[in-house]
Structure formats: C-alpha cells, structure tokens
Amino acid sequence: MKKKISKTKAEQQIKEFFNHLKNKKTKEIKKIKRLAMSYNIKLGKKRKLFCKKCFTPYQNPKIKIKSKIKSVECENCGYKSRWKMK
Ligand SMILES: [Zn+2]
C-alpha cells in the first residue's frame, strides 16, 4: 500500500514532521527517514535532532564540545554522535 506523492509534498511532510519531532515515536522517525530516502531528500541538519542508532528524538541530550568536535549522547541508548563544528 504505497501512496505516490510529489517530491514537494514529501518535502513539506518532512518539514512538518520535524517541527513536531519531540512528540514523535521512533517508528515514525524511521518511516520519515525512509520517505526522505525514497525521494532523495537530504535531511541535513535535521539528522542531528534524533539518535541515528535508536531513532529517538533528542529531548535533553548530554552535549560535549571538545576540540571542534561536538558529541551528543543519546539519553535512550547512550550512543554518541559526533559532528565536526565549523
Ligand atoms: Zn539512541
């Protein structure tokens, strides 16, 4: 059961989704990620809003910054994501 929607509509849907990310469930995040992938839509900064391991939206993660590397620890699974700071 796959509904075909336009890329613009998919982008809108994704944008809307991330506006309310904190209320979302991991299942929904996985789904929206799949949607983005199937339409070749880059999530960019939005990827940093949830844990890439367990797909839990960050609520109040531990953030550490060390020599231009920012690390965010997931409160749910403890996975640390690291990003280079510009
Ligand atoms: Zn996690």
Short mmCIF file of N, CA, C and O and ligand atoms in Angstrom, two decimals:
data_model
loop_
_atom_site.label_atom_id
_atom_site.label_comp_id
_atom_site.label_asym_id
_atom_site.label_seq_id
_atom_site.Cartn_x
_atom_site.Cartn_y
_atom_site.Cartn_z
N MET A 1 0.85 -1.21 0.00
CA MET A 1 0.00 0.00 0.00
C MET A 1 0.88 1.25 0.00
O MET A 1 1.24 1.79 1.03
N LYS A 2 1.23 1.67 -1.18
CA LYS A 2 2.13 2.81 -1.25
C LYS A 2 1.47 3.96 -2.00
O LYS A 2 1.04 3.81 -3.14
N LYS A 3 1.39 5.06 -1.32
CA LYS A 3 0.79 6.24 -1.94
C LYS A 3 1.89 7.03 -2.64
O LYS A 3 2.94 7.28 -2.06
N LYS A 4 1.63 7.41 -3.86
CA LYS A 4 2.61 8.23 -4.57
C LYS A 4 2.30 9.70 -4.32
O LYS A 4 1.19 10.16 -4.56
N ILE A 5 3.27 10.40 -3.83
CA ILE A 5 3.11 11.83 -3.66
C ILE A 5 4.26 12.54 -4.35
O ILE A 5 5.29 11.94 -4.63
N SER A 6 4.08 13.79 -4.62
CA SER A 6 5.13 14.54 -5.30
C SER A 6 6.28 14.82 -4.35
O SER A 6 6.12 14.77 -3.13
N LYS A 7 7.43 15.12 -4.91
CA LYS A 7 8.60 15.39 -4.07
C LYS A 7 8.37 16.62 -3.19
O LYS A 7 8.75 16.63 -2.02
N THR A 8 7.75 17.62 -3.76
CA THR A 8 7.46 18.83 -2.99
C THR A 8 6.59 18.50 -1.79
O THR A 8 6.81 19.01 -0.69
N LYS A 9 5.62 17.65 -2.03
CA LYS A 9 4.72 17.28 -0.95
C LYS A 9 5.46 16.47 0.11
O LYS A 9 5.22 16.64 1.31
N ALA A 10 6.34 15.61 -0.35
CA ALA A 10 7.14 14.82 0.59
C ALA A 10 8.02 15.74 1.43
O ALA A 10 8.14 15.56 2.64
N GLU A 11 8.61 16.73 0.78
CA GLU A 11 9.45 17.69 1.49
C GLU A 11 8.66 18.44 2.55
O GLU A 11 9.12 18.66 3.66
N GLN A 12 7.46 18.83 2.18
CA GLN A 12 6.58 19.53 3.12
C GLN A 12 6.26 18.64 4.31
O GLN A 12 6.28 19.09 5.45
N GLN A 13 5.96 17.42 3.99
CA GLN A 13 5.59 16.46 5.04
C GLN A 13 6.75 16.26 6.02
O GLN A 13 6.55 16.20 7.23
N ILE A 14 7.95 16.19 5.47
CA ILE A 14 9.14 16.00 6.30
C ILE A 14 9.38 17.23 7.17
O ILE A 14 9.67 17.13 8.36
N LYS A 15 9.23 18.40 6.57
CA LYS A 15 9.43 19.65 7.29
C LYS A 15 8.45 19.76 8.47
O LYS A 15 8.83 20.06 9.60
N GLU A 16 7.22 19.45 8.16
CA GLU A 16 6.16 19.46 9.16
C GLU A 16 6.47 18.48 10.29
O GLU A 16 6.33 18.80 11.46
N PHE A 17 6.93 17.30 9.90
CA PHE A 17 7.25 16.26 10.86
C PHE A 17 8.32 16.72 11.86
O PHE A 17 8.18 16.55 13.05
N PHE A 18 9.36 17.37 11.32
CA PHE A 18 10.45 17.79 12.19
C PHE A 18 10.09 18.99 13.06
O PHE A 18 10.76 19.25 14.05
N ASN A 19 9.04 19.71 12.68
CA ASN A 19 8.57 20.79 13.54
C ASN A 19 7.98 20.25 14.85
O ASN A 19 7.91 20.95 15.84
N HIS A 20 7.54 19.03 14.79
CA HIS A 20 6.92 18.43 15.98
C HIS A 20 7.67 17.17 16.41
O HIS A 20 7.10 16.23 16.91
N LEU A 21 8.96 17.18 16.17
CA LEU A 21 9.77 15.97 16.36
C LEU A 21 9.69 15.38 17.77
O LEU A 21 9.64 14.18 17.94
N LYS A 22 9.66 16.27 18.77
CA LYS A 22 9.73 15.76 20.14
C LYS A 22 8.57 14.89 20.56
O LYS A 22 8.67 14.14 21.52
N ASN A 23 7.47 15.00 19.84
CA ASN A 23 6.33 14.14 20.18
C ASN A 23 6.29 12.87 19.35
O ASN A 23 5.36 12.09 19.45
N LYS A 24 7.29 12.70 18.51
CA LYS A 24 7.24 11.57 17.59
C LYS A 24 7.83 10.31 18.19
O LYS A 24 8.68 10.35 19.06
N LYS A 25 7.34 9.20 17.65
CA LYS A 25 7.84 7.90 18.10
C LYS A 25 8.93 7.42 17.15
O LYS A 25 9.00 7.84 16.01
N THR A 26 9.75 6.52 17.67
CA THR A 26 10.88 6.03 16.87
C THR A 26 10.40 5.44 15.55
O THR A 26 11.02 5.62 14.51
N LYS A 27 9.26 4.76 15.60
CA LYS A 27 8.70 4.14 14.41
C LYS A 27 8.41 5.19 13.33
O LYS A 27 8.66 4.98 12.15
N GLU A 28 7.90 6.34 13.78
CA GLU A 28 7.56 7.40 12.85
C GLU A 28 8.81 8.04 12.25
O GLU A 28 8.83 8.45 11.10
N ILE A 29 9.85 8.10 13.07
CA ILE A 29 11.11 8.68 12.57
C ILE A 29 11.72 7.78 11.50
O ILE A 29 12.17 8.24 10.47
N LYS A 30 11.67 6.48 11.76
CA LYS A 30 12.18 5.54 10.77
C LYS A 30 11.42 5.69 9.45
O LYS A 30 11.98 5.67 8.38
N LYS A 31 10.11 5.87 9.59
CA LYS A 31 9.25 5.99 8.42
C LYS A 31 9.59 7.25 7.62
O LYS A 31 9.69 7.22 6.40
N ILE A 32 9.77 8.36 8.32
CA ILE A 32 10.03 9.62 7.64
C ILE A 32 11.42 9.59 7.01
O ILE A 32 11.65 10.16 5.94
N LYS A 33 12.32 8.89 7.64
CA LYS A 33 13.66 8.76 7.06
C LYS A 33 13.61 7.96 5.77
O LYS A 33 14.27 8.29 4.79
N ARG A 34 12.80 6.93 5.81
CA ARG A 34 12.62 6.12 4.59
C ARG A 34 11.99 6.95 3.48
O ARG A 34 12.37 6.86 2.31
N LEU A 35 11.03 7.76 3.86
CA LEU A 35 10.36 8.63 2.90
C LEU A 35 11.38 9.58 2.26
O LEU A 35 11.43 9.73 1.04
N ALA A 36 12.18 10.19 3.10
CA ALA A 36 13.20 11.12 2.60
C ALA A 36 14.16 10.41 1.66
O ALA A 36 14.51 10.94 0.60
N MET A 37 14.54 9.20 2.03
CA MET A 37 15.47 8.47 1.21
C MET A 37 14.86 8.11 -0.15
O MET A 37 15.52 8.21 -1.18
N SER A 38 13.61 7.71 -0.12
CA SER A 38 13.00 7.29 -1.38
C SER A 38 12.78 8.47 -2.33
O SER A 38 12.67 8.29 -3.53
N TYR A 39 12.70 9.66 -1.79
CA TYR A 39 12.55 10.84 -2.64
C TYR A 39 13.88 11.58 -2.81
O TYR A 39 13.92 12.67 -3.38
N ASN A 40 14.94 10.97 -2.29
CA ASN A 40 16.26 11.60 -2.41
C ASN A 40 16.30 12.99 -1.77
O ASN A 40 16.88 13.93 -2.31
N ILE A 41 15.64 13.10 -0.63
CA ILE A 41 15.62 14.38 0.07
C ILE A 41 16.65 14.33 1.19
O ILE A 41 16.66 13.38 1.99
N LYS A 42 17.52 15.31 1.21
CA LYS A 42 18.54 15.32 2.25
C LYS A 42 17.97 15.91 3.54
O LYS A 42 17.34 16.95 3.53
N LEU A 43 18.23 15.23 4.63
CA LEU A 43 17.71 15.74 5.91
C LEU A 43 18.61 16.82 6.49
O LEU A 43 18.17 17.66 7.26
N GLY A 44 19.87 16.79 6.11
CA GLY A 44 20.81 17.83 6.56
C GLY A 44 20.84 17.96 8.07
O GLY A 44 21.04 17.00 8.79
N LYS A 45 20.59 19.17 8.53
CA LYS A 45 20.66 19.47 9.97
C LYS A 45 19.64 18.68 10.77
O LYS A 45 19.83 18.45 11.96
N LYS A 46 18.56 18.30 10.13
CA LYS A 46 17.51 17.57 10.85
C LYS A 46 17.99 16.23 11.38
O LYS A 46 17.46 15.71 12.34
N ARG A 47 19.01 15.69 10.72
CA ARG A 47 19.56 14.41 11.17
C ARG A 47 20.12 14.50 12.57
O ARG A 47 20.25 13.49 13.27
N LYS A 48 20.51 15.71 12.96
CA LYS A 48 21.12 15.87 14.27
C LYS A 48 20.09 16.00 15.38
O LYS A 48 20.43 16.20 16.53
N LEU A 49 18.84 15.88 15.02
CA LEU A 49 17.78 16.06 16.01
C LEU A 49 17.33 14.75 16.64
O LEU A 49 16.55 14.73 17.57
N PHE A 50 17.83 13.65 16.09
CA PHE A 50 17.44 12.37 16.67
C PHE A 50 18.62 11.42 16.63
O PHE A 50 19.58 11.62 15.88
N CYS A 51 18.55 10.40 17.46
CA CYS A 51 19.63 9.42 17.54
C CYS A 51 19.62 8.55 16.31
O CYS A 51 18.58 8.00 15.95
N LYS A 52 20.78 8.40 15.67
CA LYS A 52 20.77 7.59 14.45
C LYS A 52 20.82 6.10 14.74
O LYS A 52 20.68 5.28 13.85
N LYS A 53 21.02 5.78 15.99
CA LYS A 53 21.07 4.36 16.35
C LYS A 53 19.68 3.83 16.73
O LYS A 53 19.25 2.82 16.23
N CYS A 54 19.02 4.53 17.63
CA CYS A 54 17.72 4.02 18.08
C CYS A 54 16.55 4.89 17.62
O CYS A 54 15.41 4.62 17.94
N PHE A 55 16.84 5.95 16.86
CA PHE A 55 15.81 6.82 16.30
C PHE A 55 14.92 7.49 17.33
O PHE A 55 13.74 7.71 17.09
N THR A 56 15.49 7.78 18.49
CA THR A 56 14.74 8.50 19.50
C THR A 56 15.04 9.98 19.35
O THR A 56 16.20 10.36 19.24
N PRO A 57 14.02 10.83 19.31
CA PRO A 57 14.32 12.27 19.24
C PRO A 57 15.02 12.74 20.50
O PRO A 57 14.65 12.33 21.61
N TYR A 58 16.05 13.55 20.33
CA TYR A 58 16.76 14.07 21.49
C TYR A 58 15.86 15.02 22.25
O TYR A 58 15.29 15.94 21.69
N GLN A 59 15.75 14.81 23.54
CA GLN A 59 14.97 15.72 24.37
C GLN A 59 15.91 16.65 25.11
O GLN A 59 15.83 17.85 25.04
N ASN A 60 16.81 16.01 25.82
CA ASN A 60 17.73 16.77 26.65
C ASN A 60 19.07 16.04 26.71
O ASN A 60 19.47 15.55 27.75
N PRO A 61 19.70 15.92 25.56
CA PRO A 61 20.90 15.08 25.50
C PRO A 61 22.11 15.75 26.14
O PRO A 61 22.15 16.97 26.31
N LYS A 62 23.07 14.92 26.51
CA LYS A 62 24.32 15.45 27.03
C LYS A 62 25.16 15.90 25.85
O LYS A 62 25.44 15.13 24.94
N ILE A 63 25.53 17.14 25.86
CA ILE A 63 26.32 17.66 24.75
C ILE A 63 27.70 18.06 25.24
O ILE A 63 27.82 18.78 26.23
N LYS A 64 28.70 17.54 24.56
CA LYS A 64 30.07 17.90 24.92
C LYS A 64 30.76 18.46 23.69
O LYS A 64 30.58 17.95 22.60
N ILE A 65 31.56 19.48 23.91
CA ILE A 65 32.31 20.02 22.79
C ILE A 65 33.79 19.98 23.13
O ILE A 65 34.21 20.48 24.17
N LYS A 66 34.54 19.28 22.28
CA LYS A 66 35.95 19.13 22.54
C LYS A 66 36.72 19.26 21.23
O LYS A 66 36.40 18.55 20.27
N SER A 67 37.67 20.10 21.20
CA SER A 67 38.47 20.42 20.01
C SER A 67 37.68 20.34 18.70
O SER A 67 37.95 19.52 17.83
N LYS A 68 36.66 21.19 18.66
CA LYS A 68 35.82 21.35 17.47
C LYS A 68 34.97 20.13 17.12
O LYS A 68 34.38 20.06 16.06
N ILE A 69 34.94 19.16 18.00
CA ILE A 69 34.05 18.03 17.78
C ILE A 69 32.94 18.12 18.82
O ILE A 69 33.20 18.20 20.01
N LYS A 70 31.73 18.11 18.31
CA LYS A 70 30.60 18.18 19.20
C LYS A 70 30.06 16.76 19.35
O LYS A 70 29.83 16.08 18.36
N SER A 71 29.92 16.31 20.57
CA SER A 71 29.35 14.98 20.72
C SER A 71 28.07 15.06 21.52
O SER A 71 27.96 15.79 22.50
N VAL A 72 27.10 14.33 21.04
CA VAL A 72 25.79 14.31 21.67
C VAL A 72 25.48 12.88 22.09
O VAL A 72 25.57 11.97 21.29
N GLU A 73 25.16 12.72 23.37
CA GLU A 73 24.89 11.38 23.85
C GLU A 73 23.39 11.16 23.97
O GLU A 73 22.68 11.96 24.59
N CYS A 74 22.92 10.10 23.38
CA CYS A 74 21.50 9.76 23.40
C CYS A 74 21.09 9.35 24.80
O CYS A 74 21.77 8.53 25.43
N GLU A 75 19.98 9.88 25.30
CA GLU A 75 19.54 9.53 26.65
C GLU A 75 18.91 8.16 26.68
O GLU A 75 18.77 7.54 27.71
N ASN A 76 18.53 7.70 25.52
CA ASN A 76 17.84 6.42 25.45
C ASN A 76 18.79 5.23 25.36
O ASN A 76 18.70 4.31 26.15
N CYS A 77 19.74 5.29 24.42
CA CYS A 77 20.61 4.12 24.24
C CYS A 77 22.07 4.41 24.56
O CYS A 77 22.89 3.50 24.57
N GLY A 78 22.39 5.68 24.82
CA GLY A 78 23.76 6.01 25.19
C GLY A 78 24.70 6.17 24.02
O GLY A 78 25.89 6.41 24.18
N TYR A 79 24.17 6.05 22.81
CA TYR A 79 25.01 6.18 21.63
C TYR A 79 25.48 7.62 21.45
O TYR A 79 24.70 8.55 21.59
N LYS A 80 26.77 7.77 21.17
CA LYS A 80 27.30 9.11 21.00
C LYS A 80 27.45 9.45 19.53
O LYS A 80 28.12 8.73 18.79
N SER A 81 26.82 10.53 19.13
CA SER A 81 27.00 11.01 17.77
C SER A 81 28.00 12.14 17.82
O SER A 81 27.98 12.95 18.72
N ARG A 82 28.88 12.19 16.85
CA ARG A 82 29.87 13.26 16.81
C ARG A 82 29.79 14.03 15.52
O ARG A 82 29.62 13.47 14.46
N TRP A 83 29.90 15.34 15.65
CA TRP A 83 29.94 16.18 14.47
C TRP A 83 31.08 17.17 14.56
O TRP A 83 31.36 17.70 15.62
N LYS A 84 31.65 17.41 13.44
CA LYS A 84 32.67 18.46 13.38
C LYS A 84 31.99 19.79 13.40
O LYS A 84 30.97 19.99 12.74
N MET A 85 32.53 20.73 14.17
CA MET A 85 31.95 22.05 14.17
C MET A 85 32.66 22.93 13.18
O MET A 85 33.85 22.77 12.95
N LYS A 86 31.88 23.83 12.58
CA LYS A 86 32.50 24.71 11.58
C LYS A 86 32.93 26.02 12.20
O LYS A 86 32.32 26.48 13.11
ZN ZN B 1 19.79 6.32 20.92
#
